Amino acid sequence: MKFASFVHDGKRQSGVVADDQLHPFEHPVDLLDLIVEGEEALRGAGERALTASLPVPLADARLLPPLQPPTVRDYMTFESHVAGVARGYGDTVPEEWYVAPAFYFTNPYAMIGAHDDVPVPPGCGRFDFELEVAAVIDKAGRDLTPQQARDHILGYTILNDWSARDLQGREMRVKLGPAKGKDTSTTLGPWLVTADELEPHRDADGFLDLALTVAVNGETIGQDRLANMAWTFEEMAAYASRGTWIRPGDVLGSGTCGNGGCLAELWGRGGVLEPPPLVPGDTVTMTVEGIGTITNTVVEGVAPAPLPPARRRR
C-alpha cells in the first residue's frame, strides 16, 4: 500500500493512494497514530478506506509529509558521495567511515510536503539539495540484529535533505553539527510505500535496487541506484538500535546518493561552484523508482536576526 497525508478543502486527512486518487481513512486519524497502533491496524484502516471512502483526486489535494516523525537519523551510506565532497576539501574518505554507518540527528520539526515551496535558510548563500531514500520504523526495538530489524521497517519514502552549505561548513569547523546548515527544511514524500511493494526490487545482496534521479529546472543533475549503498536499511536500523530504542515513526535517511545526488559533490569533484547554488525560482525534482516523485521550488527566505559575536572570557 501507499499511505499519504494531505489537505483537501481545508481539512487535514490521511489515507491510501491508488490510481491517482486519495482514499481517506473512514475516521480522521494521523498516519503516525496508526503506525504506533501497529501494522495490522494500519493495513485494516487502509483496506477499509479503499472500499468505503469517497476518493479525492490527487490533483485536488496538497500533499503533506506522510508523517511527522519523532526522530530523524540521516546517514552517509554512499561512498561516492562522501568521496566527492571530501575531494573539495583536499581530503579522501576517512577510514572511520568504513567501520559503521555514521549518522546525525536532524530536525523533525522541519518536514515539508512533496510540492511545498522551500525558503532559502536565513543567511545562506550556497543552498543545495540532497537526494535520499528514507525508511520508516513501525515497531519499537533495542539492540537488534539486521535480521530482526527487517521486521521493524514499515516502508520507504523520498527524503530531500536541503542543505545550507556555507552555514554547514562554518559550524562543522567547531567540531559540531551539521546543525543550522540542515535545520530549516526536509522534504518527505510523496507518500509512504510499504516494504512489501519494494521487495521485488531487492537484489541478491539484500539491497533495494531502485533508480534515483534528480533534476534542477528540468535538467538532470544526478543519477544513481539505491543498491550502491554501503549498508542495507536493516543494518542501519540495527546500528541505530545499539544501546537505545528505535520507535514507531522514526525515520532513517539513506544519506545522499552519488553521481550528482547533491551539488556539493559536484563542486568537490570539479573544484568550482558548477552547477551553481540554488536560488529563488529554481525547481528541484526527485524521482525514485517504485516510490514516486517530489518537486519543490526554492523561494526567498528571511534575513537572519543579528547576534553578537562570542564574549571572550580569559
Tab-separated table of C-alpha atoms in Angstrom:
chain	number	residue	atom	x	y	z
A	1	MET	CA	0.000	0.000	0.000
A	2	LYS	CA	0.875	3.668	-0.331
A	3	PHE	CA	-0.119	5.894	2.581
A	4	ALA	CA	-0.312	9.696	2.383
A	5	SER	CA	-1.236	12.725	4.452
A	6	PHE	CA	-2.854	15.654	2.711
A	7	VAL	CA	-5.060	18.738	2.879
A	8	HIS	CA	-8.302	18.875	0.867
A	9	ASP	CA	-10.892	21.632	1.152
A	10	GLY	CA	-9.004	22.977	4.155
A	11	LYS	CA	-9.213	19.663	6.001
A	12	ARG	CA	-6.143	17.668	7.029
A	13	GLN	CA	-6.539	13.933	6.363
A	14	SER	CA	-4.597	10.722	5.880
A	15	GLY	CA	-5.379	7.757	3.693
A	16	VAL	CA	-4.367	5.413	0.898
A	17	VAL	CA	-3.116	6.310	-2.586
A	18	ALA	CA	-4.446	4.289	-5.540
A	19	ASP	CA	-4.827	5.154	-9.234
A	20	ASP	CA	-4.146	8.902	-8.845
A	21	GLN	CA	-6.713	9.150	-6.086
A	22	LEU	CA	-6.554	9.565	-2.339
A	23	HIS	CA	-8.865	7.395	-0.244
A	24	PRO	CA	-9.223	8.969	3.220
A	25	PHE	CA	-9.407	6.811	6.320
A	26	GLU	CA	-13.025	6.427	7.475
A	27	HIS	CA	-12.214	8.115	10.806
A	28	PRO	CA	-9.887	11.158	10.881
A	29	VAL	CA	-6.551	9.990	12.261
A	30	ASP	CA	-2.900	10.884	11.794
A	31	LEU	CA	-0.885	8.267	9.963
A	32	LEU	CA	1.640	8.213	12.812
A	33	ASP	CA	-1.092	7.234	15.282
A	34	LEU	CA	-1.972	4.205	13.145
A	35	ILE	CA	1.707	3.288	12.782
A	36	VAL	CA	2.048	3.359	16.565
A	37	GLU	CA	-1.083	1.211	16.896
A	38	GLY	CA	0.515	-1.469	14.723
A	39	GLU	CA	0.761	-2.773	11.179
A	40	GLU	CA	-2.462	-4.782	11.436
A	41	ALA	CA	-4.440	-1.678	12.426
A	42	LEU	CA	-2.774	0.367	9.682
A	43	ARG	CA	-3.475	-2.142	6.921
A	44	GLY	CA	-7.023	-2.678	8.149
A	45	ALA	CA	-7.695	1.050	8.020
A	46	GLY	CA	-6.182	1.158	4.548
A	47	GLU	CA	-8.326	-1.679	3.225
A	48	ARG	CA	-11.490	-0.069	4.605
A	49	ALA	CA	-10.523	3.264	3.051
A	50	LEU	CA	-10.133	1.675	-0.388
A	51	THR	CA	-13.633	0.225	-0.293
A	52	ALA	CA	-15.666	2.615	1.826
A	53	SER	CA	-14.418	6.187	1.475
A	54	LEU	CA	-15.146	8.779	-1.185
A	55	PRO	CA	-11.867	9.278	-3.097
A	56	VAL	CA	-10.197	12.636	-3.660
A	57	PRO	CA	-8.274	13.300	-6.904
A	58	LEU	CA	-4.564	13.689	-6.178
A	59	ALA	CA	-4.545	16.849	-8.272
A	60	ASP	CA	-7.082	18.488	-5.918
A	61	ALA	CA	-5.096	17.949	-2.709
A	62	ARG	CA	-1.926	19.349	-1.178
A	63	LEU	CA	0.371	16.547	-0.091
A	64	LEU	CA	1.875	16.855	3.378
A	65	PRO	CA	4.802	14.837	4.733
A	66	PRO	CA	3.372	11.305	5.128
A	67	LEU	CA	4.029	11.539	8.871
A	68	GLN	CA	5.547	13.865	11.436
A	69	PRO	CA	8.418	11.701	12.703
A	70	PRO	CA	9.509	11.807	16.346
A	71	THR	CA	13.166	11.462	15.280
A	72	VAL	CA	15.118	11.623	12.021
A	73	ARG	CA	18.527	9.980	11.698
A	74	ASP	CA	20.348	10.855	8.485
A	75	TYR	CA	23.203	8.585	7.405
A	76	MET	CA	26.078	8.723	4.894
A	77	THR	CA	25.979	5.360	3.127
A	78	PHE	CA	27.079	6.258	-0.425
A	79	GLU	CA	30.866	6.127	-0.714
A	80	SER	CA	30.930	8.104	-3.968
A	81	HIS	CA	29.087	10.997	-2.300
A	82	VAL	CA	31.497	11.043	0.644
A	83	ALA	CA	34.491	10.877	-1.700
A	84	GLY	CA	33.240	13.719	-3.899
A	85	VAL	CA	32.531	16.084	-1.019
A	86	ALA	CA	35.850	15.205	0.680
A	87	ARG	CA	37.746	15.970	-2.512
A	88	GLY	CA	36.560	19.560	-2.315
A	89	TYR	CA	38.484	19.864	0.944
A	90	GLY	CA	41.584	18.158	-0.450
A	91	ASP	CA	40.708	15.043	1.509
A	92	THR	CA	39.659	11.416	0.962
A	93	VAL	CA	37.106	9.117	2.571
A	94	PRO	CA	38.242	8.639	6.195
A	95	GLU	CA	38.937	5.091	7.339
A	96	GLU	CA	36.417	5.600	10.140
A	97	TRP	CA	33.632	5.839	7.555
A	98	TYR	CA	34.103	2.169	6.642
A	99	VAL	CA	33.680	0.971	10.228
A	100	ALA	CA	29.973	1.737	10.802
A	101	PRO	CA	27.064	3.626	9.180
A	102	ALA	CA	27.529	7.107	10.664
A	103	PHE	CA	24.503	9.376	11.091
A	104	TYR	CA	23.424	12.635	12.668
A	105	PHE	CA	20.065	13.652	14.115
A	106	THR	CA	18.263	16.270	12.042
A	107	ASN	CA	15.273	18.446	12.879
A	108	PRO	CA	11.945	16.522	12.974
A	109	TYR	CA	10.047	19.841	13.014
A	110	ALA	CA	11.424	20.854	9.597
A	111	MET	CA	9.442	18.351	7.487
A	112	ILE	CA	7.685	19.747	4.398
A	113	GLY	CA	5.482	18.173	1.728
A	114	ALA	CA	6.253	16.822	-1.718
A	115	HIS	CA	5.334	20.033	-3.564
A	116	ASP	CA	5.791	22.729	-0.921
A	117	ASP	CA	7.951	25.788	-1.550
A	118	VAL	CA	11.356	25.791	0.161
A	119	PRO	CA	12.654	29.099	1.589
A	120	VAL	CA	16.372	29.805	1.455
A	121	PRO	CA	17.687	29.438	5.041
A	122	PRO	CA	18.491	32.736	6.798
A	123	GLY	CA	21.984	33.879	5.887
A	124	CYS	CA	22.585	31.123	3.336
A	125	GLY	CA	24.482	31.825	0.114
A	126	ARG	CA	25.155	28.237	-1.009
A	127	PHE	CA	21.842	26.375	-0.961
A	128	ASP	CA	21.842	22.713	-2.004
A	129	PHE	CA	19.606	19.633	-2.271
A	130	GLU	CA	20.345	16.024	-1.277
A	131	LEU	CA	18.582	13.070	-2.903
A	132	GLU	CA	17.888	10.279	-0.429
A	133	VAL	CA	15.503	7.441	0.366
A	134	ALA	CA	14.242	7.023	3.927
A	135	ALA	CA	12.973	4.014	5.852
A	136	VAL	CA	10.185	4.393	8.428
A	137	ILE	CA	10.173	2.277	11.594
A	138	ASP	CA	6.915	0.717	12.789
A	139	LYS	CA	7.926	-1.360	15.839
A	140	ALA	CA	9.971	-0.499	18.885
A	141	GLY	CA	13.231	-2.370	19.244
A	142	ARG	CA	16.571	-2.274	21.006
A	143	ASP	CA	19.923	-3.943	20.281
A	144	LEU	CA	18.532	-5.540	17.136
A	145	THR	CA	20.361	-7.711	14.651
A	146	PRO	CA	19.961	-6.790	10.974
A	147	GLN	CA	17.779	-9.872	10.536
A	148	GLN	CA	15.490	-8.753	13.351
A	149	ALA	CA	15.494	-5.156	12.099
A	150	ARG	CA	13.789	-6.105	8.819
A	151	ASP	CA	10.566	-6.747	10.740
A	152	HIS	CA	10.792	-3.230	12.190
A	153	ILE	CA	10.757	-1.371	8.851
A	154	LEU	CA	7.270	-0.421	7.693
A	155	GLY	CA	8.168	1.172	4.390
A	156	TYR	CA	10.014	3.857	2.451
A	157	THR	CA	9.668	7.408	1.199
A	158	ILE	CA	11.808	10.012	-0.598
A	159	LEU	CA	13.843	12.424	1.520
A	160	ASN	CA	15.425	15.693	0.322
A	161	ASP	CA	17.901	16.904	2.941
A	162	TRP	CA	18.058	20.608	1.988
A	163	SER	CA	21.462	21.989	2.974
A	164	ALA	CA	22.919	25.446	3.594
A	165	ARG	CA	26.479	24.534	2.650
A	166	ASP	CA	28.164	27.750	3.775
A	167	LEU	CA	26.490	27.611	7.191
A	168	GLN	CA	27.249	23.891	7.474
A	169	GLY	CA	30.936	24.352	6.642
A	170	ARG	CA	31.350	27.114	9.199
A	171	GLU	CA	29.684	25.327	12.087
A	172	MET	CA	31.418	21.987	11.429
A	173	ARG	CA	34.800	23.680	11.871
A	174	VAL	CA	33.737	23.994	15.511
A	175	LYS	CA	33.634	20.138	15.571
A	176	LEU	CA	29.864	20.103	15.945
A	177	GLY	CA	26.996	19.851	13.517
A	178	PRO	CA	25.675	19.953	10.964
A	179	ALA	CA	23.043	21.988	12.767
A	180	LYS	CA	21.671	25.210	11.264
A	181	GLY	CA	23.118	24.087	7.945
A	182	LYS	CA	20.423	21.374	7.866
A	183	ASP	CA	17.778	22.859	10.103
A	184	THR	CA	15.098	24.633	8.080
A	185	SER	CA	13.585	22.176	5.553
A	186	THR	CA	13.498	18.454	4.838
A	187	THR	CA	11.096	17.130	2.206
A	188	LEU	CA	9.386	13.786	2.896
A	189	GLY	CA	7.094	12.299	0.285
A	190	PRO	CA	5.191	11.999	-1.811
A	191	TRP	CA	3.862	9.131	0.315
A	192	LEU	CA	4.941	6.114	2.342
A	193	VAL	CA	5.293	2.909	0.300
A	194	THR	CA	5.068	-0.263	2.376
A	195	ALA	CA	8.105	-2.533	2.287
A	196	ASP	CA	6.296	-5.428	0.587
A	197	GLU	CA	5.746	-3.303	-2.558
A	198	LEU	CA	9.504	-2.860	-2.974
A	199	GLU	CA	10.568	-6.441	-2.194
A	200	PRO	CA	10.656	-7.361	-5.928
A	201	HIS	CA	13.493	-4.805	-6.258
A	202	ARG	CA	15.697	-6.472	-3.614
A	203	ASP	CA	18.945	-7.857	-5.048
A	204	ALA	CA	20.926	-10.939	-4.041
A	205	ASP	CA	22.965	-8.946	-1.505
A	206	GLY	CA	19.870	-7.653	0.293
A	207	PHE	CA	19.854	-4.133	-1.153
A	208	LEU	CA	16.843	-2.431	-2.727
A	209	ASP	CA	17.901	-1.712	-6.315
A	210	LEU	CA	15.926	1.401	-7.252
A	211	ALA	CA	16.787	4.049	-9.858
A	212	LEU	CA	17.336	7.551	-8.383
A	213	THR	CA	17.199	10.775	-10.403
A	214	VAL	CA	17.363	14.489	-9.534
A	215	ALA	CA	16.822	17.437	-11.874
A	216	VAL	CA	17.012	21.216	-11.469
A	217	ASN	CA	14.708	23.258	-13.701
A	218	GLY	CA	14.145	20.189	-15.873
A	219	GLU	CA	17.850	19.418	-16.393
A	220	THR	CA	19.086	16.118	-14.960
A	221	ILE	CA	21.871	16.750	-12.451
A	222	GLY	CA	22.353	13.336	-10.846
A	223	GLN	CA	21.503	9.655	-11.287
A	224	ASP	CA	22.369	6.675	-9.124
A	225	ARG	CA	20.960	3.413	-7.817
A	226	LEU	CA	19.933	2.756	-4.238
A	227	ALA	CA	21.789	-0.574	-4.337
A	228	ASN	CA	25.055	1.414	-4.278
A	229	MET	CA	24.574	1.987	-0.544
A	230	ALA	CA	27.355	0.553	1.598
A	231	TRP	CA	24.905	-0.732	4.229
A	232	THR	CA	21.333	-2.002	3.983
A	233	PHE	CA	18.491	-0.256	5.798
A	234	GLU	CA	18.284	-3.287	8.095
A	235	GLU	CA	21.932	-2.810	9.067
A	236	MET	CA	21.342	0.914	9.574
A	237	ALA	CA	18.337	0.207	11.819
A	238	ALA	CA	20.337	-2.338	13.807
A	239	TYR	CA	23.111	0.207	14.330
A	240	ALA	CA	20.600	2.878	15.364
A	241	SER	CA	19.209	0.497	17.996
A	242	ARG	CA	22.549	-0.227	19.666
A	243	GLY	CA	22.197	0.628	23.329
A	244	THR	CA	18.951	2.530	22.771
A	245	TRP	CA	15.461	2.316	21.297
A	246	ILE	CA	14.104	2.878	17.853
A	247	ARG	CA	10.376	3.522	17.942
A	248	PRO	CA	7.380	3.722	15.582
A	249	GLY	CA	7.618	6.667	13.218
A	250	ASP	CA	11.393	7.068	13.441
A	251	VAL	CA	12.905	7.949	10.054
A	252	LEU	CA	16.271	6.669	8.796
A	253	GLY	CA	17.664	8.548	5.788
A	254	SER	CA	19.991	6.716	3.408
A	255	GLY	CA	22.268	9.696	3.030
A	256	THR	CA	22.869	11.415	-0.277
A	257	CYS	CA	23.311	9.199	-3.297
A	258	GLY	CA	26.372	9.586	-5.528
A	259	ASN	CA	26.861	10.687	-9.123
A	260	GLY	CA	25.350	14.120	-8.594
A	261	GLY	CA	22.943	13.416	-5.752
A	262	CYS	CA	23.812	16.890	-4.468
A	263	LEU	CA	25.628	19.952	-5.756
A	264	ALA	CA	28.363	19.787	-3.084
A	265	GLU	CA	29.633	16.503	-4.518
A	266	LEU	CA	29.911	18.060	-7.990
A	267	TRP	CA	31.592	21.170	-6.550
A	268	GLY	CA	34.105	18.942	-4.791
A	269	ARG	CA	34.936	16.931	-7.892
A	270	GLY	CA	35.103	19.930	-10.248
A	271	GLY	CA	36.694	22.481	-7.949
A	272	VAL	CA	34.150	25.167	-8.934
A	273	LEU	CA	30.573	26.029	-7.971
A	274	GLU	CA	29.095	24.431	-11.064
A	275	PRO	CA	26.184	23.824	-11.304
A	276	PRO	CA	25.608	26.972	-9.227
A	277	PRO	CA	23.953	27.028	-5.789
A	278	LEU	CA	20.164	27.089	-5.761
A	279	VAL	CA	18.418	30.460	-5.874
A	280	PRO	CA	14.764	31.539	-5.631
A	281	GLY	CA	12.856	30.311	-8.657
A	282	ASP	CA	14.830	27.071	-9.031
A	283	THR	CA	12.721	23.903	-9.020
A	284	VAL	CA	14.206	20.608	-7.809
A	285	THR	CA	12.556	17.341	-8.889
A	286	MET	CA	13.486	13.945	-7.454
A	287	THR	CA	12.211	10.588	-8.690
A	288	VAL	CA	12.755	7.203	-7.071
A	289	GLU	CA	11.688	4.035	-8.850
A	290	GLY	CA	8.850	2.290	-7.058
A	291	ILE	CA	8.122	5.268	-4.803
A	292	GLY	CA	7.318	8.363	-6.861
A	293	THR	CA	8.327	11.979	-7.463
A	294	ILE	CA	8.702	15.097	-5.321
A	295	THR	CA	9.071	18.615	-6.743
A	296	ASN	CA	9.889	21.696	-4.663
A	297	THR	CA	10.543	25.286	-5.730
A	298	VAL	CA	13.032	27.494	-3.906
A	299	VAL	CA	11.672	30.846	-2.677
A	300	GLU	CA	13.096	33.839	-0.839
A	301	GLY	CA	13.816	33.296	2.827
A	302	VAL	CA	14.129	35.777	5.676
A	303	ALA	CA	17.182	37.700	6.832
A	304	PRO	CA	18.794	36.348	10.000
A	305	ALA	CA	18.201	38.297	13.197
A	306	PRO	CA	21.615	39.683	14.206
A	307	LEU	CA	23.545	38.128	17.072
A	308	PRO	CA	26.672	39.460	18.780
A	309	PRO	CA	29.973	37.572	18.487
A	310	ALA	CA	31.147	35.488	21.424
A	311	ARG	CA	32.148	37.268	24.601
A	312	ARG	CA	35.781	36.307	25.083
A	313	ARG	CA	36.392	35.055	28.618
A	314	ARG	CA	40.010	34.724	29.676
